[in-house]
Structures are given as C-alpha cells and as structure tokens.
C-alpha cells in the first residue's frame, strides 16, 4: 500500500506542478529558520567531538570559596599542572594561558587577534592538527607563532603566511612558524593565534603580562587539561585533586575534573566559560521555535491544500466508488504532504548553506553525518505529517454520493475562525516589522543626507591609543596639507563618552560627557546658544568650567539660559557652567557635557586641505611611527566612518520580506477556497444584475476587514518597536510619524489585497449558466 500511495502521490504532484511548487516554496521559507536552528543544535551537540580519546580528556575546574560562598571557575592555577604530571594514571597534561585579543599591526590598520599560550602537548592531547610547522617549536622558539587558517587569511589574505613576521601592539614581533587546521566542528577552546608558554614568560619579564606561572591566586586566565589512561580513572582523579586544596589569604581553592564532553551544553554555574556554547535553556528555546515554525509551515500548507478542496473532493469520491478505503486515502494525502516537505528540505538546505557562507554571524561548524541527515529528514517528515494531517482527515471523510451529486454545496467546515485568527496574527507581525523597517529606512536616509551636507570629506581622525598628544599635535599641525588639528573625544557626535553624576540645587542626574580641546568651538565656528567658550589659558591640573548642550540645560534648569554662571557639582568637584552648546547636528539630542580633561582626550581630529588626503595620510603615519613605533596608526576619514556605521535595513528588511511572503501564501489559500465555496452564490448574484466590481468586492471585503484588524494590532506593536529603535539610537531623526506608519501599513495591506484579488478577480468572470446548470 505504501508503494502504491507513493506512486499516486508523485503522479498527482507532477500533474499539479505549479501548485506543488507554491507549496514547496511556502514550506521552504518556513523551514529555513528551523533548519538553521536544527543545525545549530547539532553543532552544540557535536562540540569538541573531533578530539581523539574524547572520553579520556578532562578539564580542571576551580571552586573558590569566599566567606562560605562557592563559585566554580572553568580555569585553574598553572602551579597545579606540574603536580598532576607525576600522577601515574595521567598520560599527558596541557597548560593553556588565555591572553585575550591583542592588536596585530598591519598596513591596513590593527587586526584584533585572540592569543593563547600553550605547549607541544596541546597537539597530542587535542584533535587540532598542524598543516605546517613543528609543534616542538613552541618549546624551542619563543618567537614562533602558530595561526589558524582563518586567522592567516584574515591577516595575509591569499598570501603565504609561513615565515612572515608580525608585530603585536605592546607585545613583541613574532614569525609565523606553523598553520593550524581549522577544526571541523565547534570547540569550547577556539584558537586564532598560539604562542609558547616560554613567550609568556618573556612578556612577564617585560611587564606586559602579570606573573601567574607560580601564583595560585591568579587562576582566571589559565586552564589545565589532562588526558587519562582510561575514562574509568575519573573518580580516582577527583580523589587525588582533593589533596591539592589550597588556602589563600581571603579564599580557599578546591579542584575538580570535568570531562571535556560535558562542557557543552554550557553549565551556567561555571564562570569564565564564554565559549562553551548554548546552555540547556537556550536549547529548549530553540526546540520551541522549531515547533512553532513547524506549525507555521503546516498552516500555510493546510490553507493552500484546502484551496483545492473541491477539486480533490471529486477525486476522493471517484476513488471511494472504485473501492478505496478512508485509510488508503489518508495515506495518499499524507504521502503527498511528506513528499512536498522533503522537496522543500532539498531546496532549503542549499539556501541555508549560502546564508551561512555569506553571513559571518551565522557561521556554524557542523558535519553532514548520518545523525544530522536523519534528523533533518525526520524534521521534514514530521512537518509533512503535521501539515497533511488535517486536510487528509477532512477530505477523506467525503461520501461518494454527496460529492458526485452536489459538489458545489459541500462545506468543509462551518467556521474558519481559526484561520482568520492565524491570518490576523501573521499580518500583525508583518505590519509591525514593516513599520520598523520604514522607520529605520527613514532614519538612514535623513542621517546620510545630514552627513553628506554637514560632515566634511576633508577631516581625518587619529586614535591616540592612550598616548600624550601635545607633541604629536604640534608636528601634525605644521604639515602643509593640514589646516587645523583638534584634540577631542568628540566631533559632531560623541566618539568616546564618560559618565558623571551632576548635582544642581539638590537635583542629581547621571549625564554623559566628552572631552574637547578649548580650540574646538572657535575652529569649527560653532555658535553657542548663550554664554562663552572656554578661556584661552585653561588650567590642566584642575577643572573649573564646563559647557552643556541644550538638552542637558533643559534637564537641569527650566529656563536654560539662566544656567550660565551657575555652579554644578560633577561627581565630587565643583565647576561653573560657562556656556550652552547647540544639540548635536547629526541626530544626537541626548544630554551631554563638554569638559576639558586632557588626560581623557582619545582622538586627534585633523582638518586637511581639499584633495590632499593621500599625502596627508602618509605624512601623519610617518610622524606617528617616529613617536610610537610599537603601535599602528589608526587613521580614518571621518565621513567614511560615519557612512560605515551599521546598515540596519538588511536584517529587518529580510525578516519582514520572509514573513510577508509566508503571510501572503497563507491568505492566498483561504482566498482561493472562499471563491470556490461561494461560486453558486456569486452566480446567482450575477443573474440578479450584480456588476463585476460588486462581485469582487463581495469576496474581498472580508479579507480587507482581517487586514484592518491586523493593523489595529500591528501598528501599536510597530510604534513600540520604533520607539525601542529611537531609544537605542538616541536620535530625534527616528520619526514615529503618521506618514511612516501609513507607509509601513500600506505596503503590507497592498500586498495582502493584491494576493486576495489574484483569486477573487475570478468572481467577476463567473458564467451563471455554467454554475447553475449543475444544480
């Protein structure tokens, strides 16, 4: 019977190719996110499974006890490692020092690279493989650097990295002595660059890193791993570790072993385990989302299938007349839905692969092993069964005589309220997302227009990287290509803000501040709203004056002009308000203080003569190298930096488009079914003189009402989302206007109504004779 149902299902799907394609597309869109979530779960399950002898590898955990309170850490003190090496049932140990990200200097600017220090046994215990180089160089050569394939490509592109010398800011220079193969699966111990423990010792002597090799108390930046001779030795290891209980001045340390396979899913009770992946709660949420997407896929399939219910009813009647049982008919319909779901999966998986390749944030390492393949196939089959269950049960219930005598009078069910509710929900979500997209698009357009008209293309910014700027500024100012230099954390909008407590007349507020050069206002021709600029000879030792913008002034004083001359308390110091600045030009209206704090100034803003950017950049980089040869000059064009600030339209727009398509396909099926079931009614209306427009309106108006109801829900939700965007951006350019809301709602309404009209327009072409002659 199964074979027979498969043949019939394939024949019917091929006969109705267009309809089958629409169903496959609908399921593919709904299943795409589910497949992404499923592969993510698989990647979490497979984390670290590429290591040989996985069950014998353990990580040492530290339990820190302070005043009776226990905290578990994923790290351990390095002095513990030599003591473990002498344990008879431990084959090898590995020390790993976690150094975090450090800037690697290149001609194109700094590249942040995560550094770890380890030893040759790292490649014996773990499954990381060297494509080139010798692991022993981690002991023999403290200047040898190992890079992963991805890190080498990020730094050198397609050029050969071996033998290249690189400089890490504030550390030292190293030669690439080996390339580590990118792991085939996710790992809790991601690698970009590896140096030897000996290199860490040399850097300790230079003062670049604290000395933790002999320090039991400094254990939060180092890890210890061990490979046991047998996985049965784990209990014995726990007993052994109890002997190394360490009492410190303010705490007590105890040690435990954790199998590396147990690291993922992440245990929230273990601190400092940032790369351990998703915890169990996160996995449950993903499973719930997969279930929700399965139901969404099923709804669209059901609505599209029922749109052809009357056609399929004749088929059911004929098959039953020829002796088919209800069970056989249910099996045939379920087989069709499963096949559609499997075809949708075949379409979805390559699309997901493309997305993961082109969107770095979606990059997940997993393997197409039998478990994943079976899992995806199971997901597709379950989706097909859920989607096909209701149509197969409903359509198989038709009686031959009922179908073949008065097929046009058949009603599948008395009410389709549940479908109306789902359509309203789908369109509500679509309207909400579209309103947010329109609001963000409006902001981006206005922001870019202001940037193009306000920000000069002849302004460069130079990151001071914590260095003193006076001598550097003087030399840069003397360049022939340079017009003005300003030492500031601010230029049109805050670049690096601080936060202070501001008190005036018993009113205390928290406000952001930036540090600016006293020459900034005069050099830029900024007109103060009231008051005056900083005096020319500002003392550097003690802060006396402060400028506030209009937004800050209004918060502090109802009549903002009267604020000038008054004394504020900034944290613990008292300063005088000397003037009021206009609000930010580029959309920023947040309260802001302007202070002269030379030690906090982080940027030189350099105005250059037109058409001299290339020459000025080379000259400034040369001056920087003379002053700070160990650091790379981070120099960029201010306008380019503004225009590179995140494009938020992509993710919002893509999500809104997918939801709109899914909602459109859902309403398509219901609209088609509505036309089919009302054919007799529409034929009678036409006989009684109804015009084509009246017939179309009779069918369309109910769907218009559903879209309006969705608008009543989606518009407030869209305004709420837009307000969250405004709060996040802190900009008055985020406009929650009637115009933007109308555009967002209108786009969805137009698409929805056009989808409905594609079916209801058929009502205008009904021939009453053909409809009524069969009654």
XYZ file of C-alpha atoms in Angstrom:
775
model
C 0.000 0.000 0.000
C 2.840 2.372 0.816
C 4.376 1.838 -2.621
C 1.020 2.399 -4.300
C 0.404 5.630 -2.321
C 3.876 6.857 -3.265
C 3.178 6.326 -6.981
C -0.184 8.089 -6.791
C 1.267 10.994 -4.779
C 4.130 11.514 -7.229
C 1.735 11.417 -10.183
C -0.602 13.978 -8.607
C 2.257 16.312 -7.612
C 3.643 16.193 -11.143
C 0.214 16.798 -12.664
C -0.236 19.903 -10.482
C 3.328 21.228 -10.875
C 2.538 24.907 -10.278
C 0.520 24.252 -7.150
C 3.177 21.847 -5.851
C 5.883 24.454 -6.455
C 3.946 27.078 -4.465
C 3.564 24.599 -1.598
C 7.271 23.743 -1.707
C 8.206 27.448 -1.668
C 5.891 28.109 1.275
C 7.294 25.232 3.293
C 10.883 26.140 2.359
C 10.542 29.678 3.721
C 9.044 28.429 6.969
C 11.516 25.550 7.305
C 14.649 27.635 6.577
C 14.899 29.075 10.082
C 14.028 25.665 11.515
C 16.895 24.067 9.580
C 19.272 26.784 10.829
C 18.163 26.149 14.417
C 18.426 22.383 13.927
C 21.976 22.611 12.563
C 22.815 24.918 15.481
C 21.582 22.291 17.925
C 23.587 19.651 16.085
C 26.685 21.869 16.241
C 26.165 22.289 20.003
C 25.819 18.527 20.423
C 28.977 17.896 18.366
C 31.145 20.483 20.152
C 34.665 19.111 20.739
C 33.772 15.708 19.245
C 36.725 15.883 16.851
C 39.240 15.186 19.634
C 40.631 11.627 19.759
C 40.095 9.699 23.007
C 37.386 12.230 23.887
C 36.184 10.346 26.975
C 39.692 10.404 28.457
C 40.237 14.193 28.214
C 39.303 16.296 31.248
C 39.463 19.945 32.214
C 40.430 21.006 35.733
C 37.852 23.244 37.434
C 38.490 25.515 40.409
C 35.975 26.004 43.192
C 36.669 29.250 45.026
C 35.182 29.659 48.496
C 34.928 33.159 49.968
C 33.102 33.589 53.280
C 31.260 30.311 52.789
C 30.092 31.142 49.253
C 31.224 28.752 46.494
C 31.984 29.827 42.912
C 33.032 27.373 40.196
C 35.516 28.533 37.552
C 36.396 26.939 34.217
C 40.041 27.901 34.814
C 42.769 26.668 37.140
C 46.093 27.936 38.562
C 49.135 26.956 36.499
C 51.214 25.814 39.535
C 48.835 22.850 39.763
C 49.975 21.435 36.405
C 53.446 20.116 37.470
C 51.858 18.229 40.356
C 49.410 16.492 38.013
C 52.209 15.434 35.663
C 53.503 12.989 38.267
C 50.141 11.206 38.669
C 50.509 7.672 37.306
C 47.161 7.390 35.524
C 47.511 10.735 33.690
C 49.156 10.304 30.273
C 49.666 13.993 29.429
C 48.792 17.447 30.721
C 48.350 20.698 28.824
C 48.699 24.234 30.139
C 46.826 26.984 28.285
C 47.202 30.639 29.133
C 44.356 32.842 27.870
C 45.644 36.253 26.801
C 42.536 37.650 25.074
C 42.548 39.841 21.971
C 45.582 41.935 21.041
C 46.032 44.234 18.069
C 48.242 42.832 15.329
C 49.691 45.706 13.283
C 49.241 45.622 9.521
C 49.497 48.179 6.731
C 45.706 48.323 6.662
C 45.421 49.053 10.385
C 45.088 46.956 13.519
C 43.624 43.442 13.347
C 42.408 42.115 16.739
C 43.634 38.534 17.208
C 42.870 36.239 20.139
C 46.135 34.879 21.615
C 46.629 31.720 23.637
C 49.909 30.409 25.064
C 50.475 26.666 25.262
C 52.972 23.836 24.778
C 53.661 20.980 22.301
C 51.466 18.513 24.208
C 48.477 20.627 23.099
C 48.588 18.866 19.719
C 48.960 15.426 21.341
C 46.010 15.741 23.718
C 43.578 17.597 21.441
C 42.474 16.939 17.878
C 43.841 20.216 16.481
C 46.134 19.418 13.543
C 49.118 21.300 12.147
C 49.020 21.774 8.384
C 52.616 23.030 8.527
C 55.243 23.630 11.173
C 56.537 21.606 14.095
C 54.818 21.570 17.489
C 58.232 21.400 19.223
C 58.933 24.976 18.117
C 56.532 26.032 20.884
C 59.317 24.945 23.237
C 62.417 25.657 21.161
C 61.483 29.056 19.735
C 59.662 31.616 21.916
C 59.243 33.901 18.880
C 57.392 31.276 16.793
C 53.710 31.993 16.146
C 51.067 29.489 15.048
C 48.000 30.807 13.228
C 44.788 29.057 12.241
C 43.784 29.036 8.581
C 41.092 31.664 9.110
C 43.378 33.927 11.126
C 46.110 33.678 8.478
C 43.605 34.572 5.768
C 42.300 37.494 7.836
C 45.835 38.879 8.220
C 47.570 37.967 4.962
C 44.702 37.262 2.557
C 45.737 34.681 -0.045
C 49.474 35.260 0.501
C 51.613 32.552 2.133
C 51.773 33.286 5.865
C 54.701 30.979 6.734
C 57.875 32.868 7.529
C 56.098 36.228 7.743
C 56.967 38.455 10.697
C 54.173 40.232 12.553
C 54.092 42.786 15.355
C 51.576 42.690 18.199
C 50.903 46.070 19.745
C 52.541 46.465 23.183
C 53.946 42.905 22.980
C 56.681 41.901 20.539
C 57.313 40.687 16.993
C 56.875 37.025 16.033
C 57.466 34.836 12.981
C 54.711 32.605 11.656
C 56.111 29.100 12.130
C 53.006 26.982 11.607
C 49.416 26.882 10.388
C 46.735 25.137 12.454
C 43.926 23.489 10.526
C 40.516 24.980 11.305
C 38.636 22.429 13.436
C 35.862 20.532 11.628
C 33.415 21.135 14.487
C 32.698 23.744 17.149
C 35.024 23.835 20.164
C 34.949 25.380 23.617
C 38.620 26.294 23.063
C 38.653 28.413 19.855
C 42.121 29.234 18.517
C 43.297 32.146 16.361
C 46.937 32.528 17.365
C 49.144 30.392 19.606
C 52.463 31.267 21.238
C 54.597 29.227 23.595
C 54.500 29.330 27.373
C 58.138 30.478 27.117
C 56.963 33.535 25.168
C 54.549 34.316 28.020
C 57.464 34.149 30.498
C 59.457 36.642 28.419
C 56.494 39.003 28.257
C 56.080 38.700 32.023
C 59.639 39.917 32.469
C 58.861 42.920 30.253
C 55.803 43.704 32.373
C 53.361 43.061 29.528
C 51.600 40.293 31.496
C 51.317 39.503 35.213
C 53.320 36.566 36.533
C 50.847 33.723 37.064
C 53.115 30.713 36.489
C 53.833 30.414 40.230
C 50.775 32.260 41.525
C 47.980 30.100 42.943
C 45.651 33.053 43.443
C 45.719 34.282 39.825
C 43.862 31.458 38.099
C 41.179 33.187 35.999
C 43.249 33.490 32.824
C 44.725 29.985 32.618
C 43.392 26.490 32.024
C 44.743 22.983 32.643
C 43.732 19.856 30.726
C 44.742 16.236 31.184
C 44.346 13.017 29.243
C 43.727 9.965 31.418
C 44.922 6.471 30.582
C 41.327 5.285 30.938
C 37.999 7.032 31.325
C 37.459 4.898 34.440
C 40.223 6.894 36.159
C 37.997 9.978 36.526
C 36.753 9.070 40.023
C 40.288 8.431 41.174
C 41.339 11.810 39.775
C 38.618 13.555 41.820
C 40.065 11.944 44.934
C 43.599 12.979 44.010
C 42.584 16.586 43.349
C 41.233 16.896 46.878
C 44.845 16.664 48.130
C 45.722 19.895 46.369
C 43.262 22.017 48.353
C 44.886 25.466 48.547
C 44.269 28.075 51.240
C 44.873 31.698 50.240
C 44.646 34.933 52.177
C 40.945 35.595 51.528
C 39.736 32.400 49.895
C 40.061 28.674 49.686
C 40.556 26.764 46.432
C 39.454 23.222 45.667
C 39.818 21.416 42.347
C 37.608 19.077 40.328
C 37.790 17.380 36.944
C 35.202 17.795 34.206
C 35.007 15.578 31.157
C 35.528 17.702 28.065
C 32.398 16.151 26.555
C 30.370 17.586 29.457
C 31.449 21.194 28.828
C 28.679 21.703 26.249
C 25.779 22.405 26.810
C 27.188 25.201 28.955
C 26.668 24.991 32.690
C 25.576 28.437 33.893
C 27.055 27.720 37.328
C 30.589 27.583 35.882
C 32.091 31.047 35.410
C 34.629 32.148 32.821
C 33.392 29.601 30.284
C 32.484 32.021 27.496
C 32.922 29.668 24.518
C 31.128 26.636 25.933
C 28.105 27.244 23.688
C 24.392 27.215 24.416
C 23.030 26.143 27.787
C 20.074 23.781 28.237
C 17.594 26.659 28.497
C 18.777 28.031 25.170
C 18.437 24.602 23.567
C 14.863 24.283 24.860
C 14.046 27.704 23.398
C 15.437 26.606 20.030
C 13.347 23.433 20.130
C 10.260 25.510 20.923
C 10.994 27.794 17.962
C 11.385 24.759 15.696
C 7.953 23.560 16.864
C 6.415 26.989 16.239
C 7.903 27.142 12.741
C 6.608 23.636 12.030
C 3.091 24.770 12.945
C 3.509 27.885 10.772
C 4.600 25.712 7.856
C 1.630 23.420 8.476
C -0.846 26.313 8.476
C 0.272 27.553 5.072
C 0.222 24.055 3.601
C -3.259 23.441 5.007
C -4.643 26.720 3.651
C -3.183 26.107 0.191
C -4.373 22.481 0.138
C -7.909 23.359 1.193
C -7.979 25.945 -1.603
C -8.165 22.944 -3.948
C -10.516 21.012 -1.688
C -13.407 20.873 -4.127
C -11.222 19.532 -6.927
C -9.766 16.903 -4.613
C -13.256 16.050 -3.349
C -14.219 14.708 -6.805
C -11.018 12.628 -6.797
C -11.894 11.228 -3.360
C -15.441 10.398 -4.472
C -14.249 8.530 -7.553
C -11.586 6.596 -5.595
C -14.096 5.576 -2.933
C -16.537 4.467 -5.636
C -13.762 2.246 -7.012
C -13.306 0.666 -3.575
C -10.616 2.740 -1.837
C -10.854 2.868 1.948
C -10.590 6.018 4.041
C -7.302 4.749 5.458
C -5.845 4.434 1.946
C -6.948 7.956 1.021
C -5.481 9.398 4.253
C -2.231 7.593 3.485
C -2.151 9.067 -0.029
C -2.700 12.641 1.201
C -0.091 12.235 3.967
C 2.361 10.856 1.408
C 1.803 13.949 -0.746
C 2.465 16.328 2.150
C 5.571 14.393 3.215
C 6.939 14.466 -0.348
C 6.294 18.208 -0.591
C 8.093 18.684 2.737
C 11.064 16.566 1.593
C 11.315 18.510 -1.685
C 11.159 21.719 0.376
C 14.034 20.427 2.526
C 16.120 19.730 -0.591
C 15.561 23.350 -1.608
C 16.083 24.768 1.888
C 19.408 23.151 2.828
C 21.440 24.704 -0.052
C 19.854 28.105 0.715
C 20.905 27.808 4.365
C 24.437 26.847 3.284
C 24.616 30.002 1.136
C 23.351 32.143 4.026
C 25.918 30.671 6.411
C 28.698 31.322 3.885
C 27.843 34.953 3.181
C 26.701 35.980 6.690
C 29.647 35.535 9.117
C 27.431 35.798 12.209
C 25.581 32.677 11.046
C 28.734 30.629 10.576
C 28.381 27.333 12.440
C 30.730 24.346 12.162
C 28.834 21.087 11.780
C 29.142 17.926 9.715
C 26.647 16.199 7.458
C 26.954 12.900 9.272
C 24.177 10.277 9.447
C 22.770 11.798 12.663
C 22.243 15.238 11.078
C 20.852 13.782 7.846
C 18.418 11.548 9.728
C 17.492 14.472 11.973
C 16.719 16.790 9.041
C 14.757 14.082 7.259
C 12.799 13.408 10.458
C 12.110 17.142 10.804
C 10.818 17.230 7.212
C 8.657 14.110 7.681
C 7.156 15.458 10.922
C 6.448 18.778 9.201
C 4.763 16.905 6.362
C 2.681 14.796 8.741
C 1.583 17.822 10.784
C 0.792 19.786 7.622
C -1.102 16.952 5.937
C -2.991 15.551 8.944
C -5.978 17.910 8.894
C -6.522 18.066 5.096
C -6.224 14.261 4.793
C -8.691 13.652 7.641
C -11.138 16.226 6.261
C -11.019 15.285 2.593
C -11.115 11.538 3.220
C -14.451 11.949 5.033
C -16.367 12.808 1.828
C -19.039 10.343 0.762
C -19.141 9.466 -2.958
C -22.840 10.223 -3.434
C -22.523 13.548 -1.616
C -19.543 14.576 -3.725
C -20.805 13.438 -7.106
C -24.366 14.801 -6.802
C -23.970 18.281 -5.299
C -20.279 19.013 -5.018
C -20.749 22.790 -5.066
C -22.857 22.631 -1.896
C -20.131 20.973 0.155
C -18.737 22.964 3.023
C -15.568 21.631 4.561
C -16.405 23.116 7.934
C -18.928 25.566 9.280
C -16.383 28.097 10.548
C -12.886 29.065 9.553
C -12.374 31.278 12.595
C -9.058 29.641 13.448
C -7.719 30.514 10.008
C -8.912 34.081 10.321
C -7.106 34.355 13.662
C -3.882 32.980 12.168
C -4.107 35.355 9.197
C -4.569 38.288 11.594
C -1.549 37.156 13.654
C 0.648 36.707 10.581
C -0.275 40.082 9.121
C 0.062 41.779 12.536
C 3.661 40.567 12.784
C 4.305 41.599 9.175
C 2.851 45.085 9.737
C 4.925 45.519 12.897
C 8.166 44.540 11.137
C 7.395 46.639 8.061
C 6.684 49.756 10.160
C 10.028 49.295 11.933
C 11.752 48.821 8.551
C 10.204 52.034 7.201
C 11.158 53.975 10.355
C 14.762 52.726 10.196
C 14.944 53.415 6.435
C 13.662 56.954 7.016
C 16.313 57.463 9.712
C 19.117 56.147 7.500
C 18.069 58.374 4.574
C 17.906 61.505 6.750
C 21.101 60.627 8.602
C 23.059 60.058 5.387
C 21.692 63.301 3.933
C 22.836 65.250 7.005
C 26.224 63.554 6.957
C 26.702 64.368 3.273
C 25.747 68.005 3.793
C 27.420 68.553 7.181
C 30.470 66.376 7.601
C 33.399 67.484 5.519
C 35.214 64.862 3.485
C 38.465 66.637 4.410
C 38.525 65.526 8.062
C 40.654 62.671 9.408
C 40.528 61.128 12.880
C 43.568 59.612 14.578
C 43.158 57.286 17.568
C 45.705 58.334 20.224
C 45.649 54.869 21.871
C 46.247 56.378 25.285
C 49.348 58.358 24.279
C 50.069 62.015 25.055
C 49.039 64.187 22.161
C 50.715 67.598 22.592
C 53.987 66.968 20.701
C 52.251 64.825 18.093
C 49.614 67.512 17.533
C 52.238 70.230 17.116
C 54.134 68.274 14.452
C 50.977 67.324 12.532
C 49.785 70.938 12.619
C 52.948 72.013 10.775
C 52.252 69.767 7.770
C 51.450 71.734 4.615
C 48.393 69.544 3.940
C 46.881 70.219 7.388
C 44.580 73.142 8.102
C 43.634 72.526 11.757
C 44.104 69.852 14.416
C 41.798 69.370 17.382
C 42.399 67.145 20.396
C 38.989 65.794 21.346
C 36.813 62.778 22.068
C 34.053 64.452 20.046
C 33.406 65.640 16.561
C 29.762 66.227 15.639
C 28.802 63.267 17.770
C 30.395 61.541 20.797
C 33.135 59.088 19.942
C 34.183 58.073 23.449
C 31.874 59.131 26.253
C 32.264 59.116 30.000
C 29.544 59.377 32.628
C 29.331 61.623 35.680
C 26.920 62.474 38.472
C 25.691 66.075 38.073
C 24.123 67.940 41.015
C 22.392 71.343 40.937
C 20.059 72.659 43.650
C 19.534 69.240 45.220
C 18.774 67.733 41.788
C 21.171 64.910 40.897
C 21.319 63.351 37.419
C 23.596 60.931 35.566
C 24.916 62.500 32.337
C 27.387 61.592 29.615
C 30.336 63.828 28.860
C 33.059 64.196 26.233
C 36.455 65.866 26.464
C 37.205 68.623 23.964
C 40.067 70.962 23.162
C 39.215 74.618 24.031
C 40.047 75.496 20.389
C 37.332 73.164 19.027
C 34.411 75.605 19.174
C 36.286 78.515 17.622
C 37.960 76.384 14.942
C 34.639 74.863 13.895
C 32.705 78.124 14.006
C 30.117 76.705 16.427
C 27.717 79.381 17.691
C 26.925 78.970 21.366
C 23.283 79.380 22.376
C 24.391 81.502 25.317
C 27.488 82.152 27.404
C 31.034 81.888 26.114
C 33.751 79.456 25.125
C 36.475 78.130 27.419
C 39.116 80.788 28.148
C 42.357 80.559 26.154
C 44.632 79.596 29.056
C 42.724 76.742 30.644
C 44.487 75.109 33.600
C 45.198 71.408 33.088
C 45.550 70.456 36.733
C 42.068 71.410 37.980
C 38.753 71.592 36.144
C 36.998 74.967 36.533
C 34.475 75.282 33.709
C 32.048 73.118 31.771
C 29.846 73.544 28.708
C 26.442 71.831 28.448
C 24.239 71.227 25.426
C 20.621 72.409 25.218
C 19.216 69.015 26.182
C 21.308 68.927 29.367
C 20.470 72.551 30.190
C 16.713 71.890 29.993
C 17.034 68.949 32.371
C 18.977 70.993 34.902
C 17.063 74.272 34.697
C 13.561 75.048 33.411
C 14.856 78.334 31.999
C 18.028 77.015 30.406
C 19.527 80.470 29.742
C 19.729 81.137 33.485
C 22.028 78.132 33.908
C 25.066 80.039 32.609
C 27.219 81.176 35.502
C 25.819 78.683 37.989
C 27.978 76.123 39.768
C 27.472 72.393 39.324
C 28.923 69.521 41.266
C 30.458 66.971 38.899
C 30.988 63.853 40.983
C 32.985 65.421 43.841
C 34.314 68.588 42.113
C 32.572 71.941 41.641
C 32.635 73.612 38.207
C 30.963 76.630 36.637
C 28.664 76.415 33.602
C 30.331 78.826 31.182
C 28.176 78.324 28.080
C 25.423 76.338 26.351
C 26.221 74.383 23.188
C 23.654 73.593 20.493
C 22.436 69.999 20.376
C 24.314 67.605 18.133
C 23.999 68.312 14.433
C 23.757 64.676 13.389
C 20.650 63.459 15.129
C 22.032 63.330 18.668
C 19.836 65.084 21.239
C 20.920 63.257 24.396
C 22.016 65.458 27.327
C 25.772 65.974 27.074
C 28.519 67.816 28.951
C 31.630 69.220 27.242
C 34.678 69.188 29.516
C 38.371 69.918 29.154
C 40.087 66.792 30.511
C 43.454 66.481 28.721
C 44.149 63.042 30.186
C 40.913 61.628 28.723
C 41.273 63.020 25.219
C 41.499 59.987 22.946
C 41.429 61.362 19.390
C 43.068 63.939 17.156
C 40.669 65.407 14.616
C 42.640 66.695 11.647
C 41.182 69.046 9.016
C 43.177 68.821 5.807
C 43.218 70.818 2.587
C 41.000 69.501 -0.231
C 42.409 66.737 -2.444
C 45.386 66.057 -0.151
C 44.124 63.014 1.773
C 46.665 60.547 0.357
C 49.682 62.805 1.000
C 48.381 63.863 4.427
C 47.755 60.245 5.454
C 51.307 59.167 4.557
C 52.824 62.176 6.346
C 50.727 61.650 9.520
C 51.542 57.917 9.604
C 55.245 58.767 9.289
C 55.070 61.201 12.230
C 53.157 58.649 14.299
C 55.750 55.946 13.591
C 58.535 58.275 14.747
C 56.748 58.837 18.063
C 55.211 55.404 18.669
C 56.948 52.748 16.502
C 55.437 49.903 18.510
C 51.853 50.929 17.650
C 49.946 51.171 14.377
C 48.394 54.492 13.379
C 44.601 54.066 13.248
C 43.700 56.876 10.845
C 40.401 57.131 9.002
C 38.310 59.613 7.083
C 35.585 60.905 9.398
C 32.896 60.903 6.706
C 33.687 57.347 5.629
C 33.479 56.294 9.262
C 30.009 57.782 9.581
C 28.747 56.198 6.383
C 30.037 52.781 7.529
C 28.017 52.925 10.744
C 25.704 49.856 10.640
C 23.172 49.352 7.941
C 20.185 48.157 9.953
C 17.915 47.688 6.965
C 19.279 44.320 5.843
C 18.215 42.114 8.737
C 14.912 43.919 9.374
C 14.031 44.026 5.680
C 14.916 40.378 5.034
C 12.878 39.180 8.011
C 9.906 41.373 7.028
C 10.037 40.086 3.437
C 10.034 36.420 4.525
C 7.147 36.944 6.951
C 5.221 38.897 4.269
C 5.656 36.095 1.729
C 4.556 33.477 4.266
C 1.532 35.562 5.268
C 0.696 36.172 1.597
C 0.790 32.456 0.819
C -1.437 31.770 3.816
C -4.082 34.256 2.722
C -3.785 33.010 -0.873
C -5.124 29.590 0.069
C -8.017 30.918 2.145
C -8.978 33.401 -0.604
C -8.971 30.647 -3.217
C -11.110 28.403 -1.031
C -13.545 31.268 -0.361
C -14.068 31.828 -4.092
C -14.641 28.105 -4.673
C -17.241 27.738 -1.931
C -19.146 30.871 -2.930
C -19.344 30.106 -6.656
C -23.110 29.351 -6.586
C -23.873 32.467 -4.553
C -21.833 34.647 -6.904
C -23.533 33.112 -9.964
C -26.987 33.931 -8.566
C -25.868 37.485 -7.769
C -24.704 37.919 -11.333
C -28.063 36.672 -12.677
C -29.771 39.244 -10.437
C -27.712 42.003 -12.018
C -24.610 42.356 -9.814
C -21.694 44.008 -11.603
C -18.190 42.581 -11.791
C -16.950 45.146 -9.260
C -19.727 44.205 -6.838
C -18.848 40.525 -7.112
C -15.148 41.160 -6.454
C -15.975 43.447 -3.538
C -18.347 40.866 -2.034
C -15.495 38.381 -1.718
C -12.654 40.809 -1.000
C -14.186 42.919 1.767
C -13.929 40.183 4.422
C -10.200 39.892 3.839
C -9.879 43.674 3.918
C -11.502 43.624 7.347
C -8.992 40.984 8.524
C -6.094 43.165 7.351
C -7.590 46.199 9.139
C -7.912 44.155 12.349
C -4.263 43.100 11.905
C -3.422 46.789 11.568
C -5.067 47.540 14.922
C -2.599 45.102 16.499
C 0.435 45.589 14.246
C 0.510 49.413 14.241
C 0.865 49.829 18.055
C 3.432 46.999 18.045
C 5.335 48.733 15.210
C 5.288 52.045 17.110
C 6.615 50.246 20.189
C 9.421 48.704 18.109
C 10.183 52.078 16.534
C 10.391 53.660 19.982
C 12.889 50.990 21.043
C 14.970 51.858 17.959
C 14.784 55.554 18.886
C 15.927 54.826 22.428
C 18.756 52.647 21.138
C 19.974 55.277 18.657
C 19.233 58.234 20.938
C 18.268 60.299 17.905
C 15.380 62.635 17.140
C 15.713 61.627 13.487
C 13.900 58.394 14.319
C 10.457 59.587 13.287
C 7.365 57.738 14.551
C 5.169 59.856 12.311
C 1.778 59.098 10.769
C 3.481 59.131 7.375
C 5.974 56.357 8.231
C 3.313 54.261 9.954
C 0.998 54.685 6.960
C 3.702 53.636 4.520
C 4.536 50.531 6.555
C 0.900 49.507 6.973
C 0.060 50.453 3.387
C 2.784 48.267 1.886
C 1.541 45.209 3.757
C -2.118 45.991 3.050
C -1.440 46.430 -0.676
C 0.469 43.151 -0.929
C -2.247 41.337 1.044
C -5.087 42.754 -1.025
C -3.294 42.068 -4.311
C -2.827 38.473 -3.166
C -6.542 38.233 -2.383
C -7.500 39.929 -5.651
C -5.454 37.378 -7.602
C -8.149 34.885 -6.528
C -11.268 36.989 -6.065
C -10.933 38.546 -9.518
C -12.162 35.178 -10.759
C -15.537 36.053 -9.258
C -16.012 38.652 -11.990
C -15.655 36.031 -14.719
C -18.221 33.584 -13.389
C -20.702 32.373 -16.032
C -24.079 31.900 -14.278
C -25.229 29.273 -16.824
C -22.222 27.036 -16.121
C -22.681 27.440 -12.352
C -26.424 26.870 -12.136
C -26.974 24.170 -14.752
C -25.456 21.539 -12.456
C -27.772 22.413 -9.539
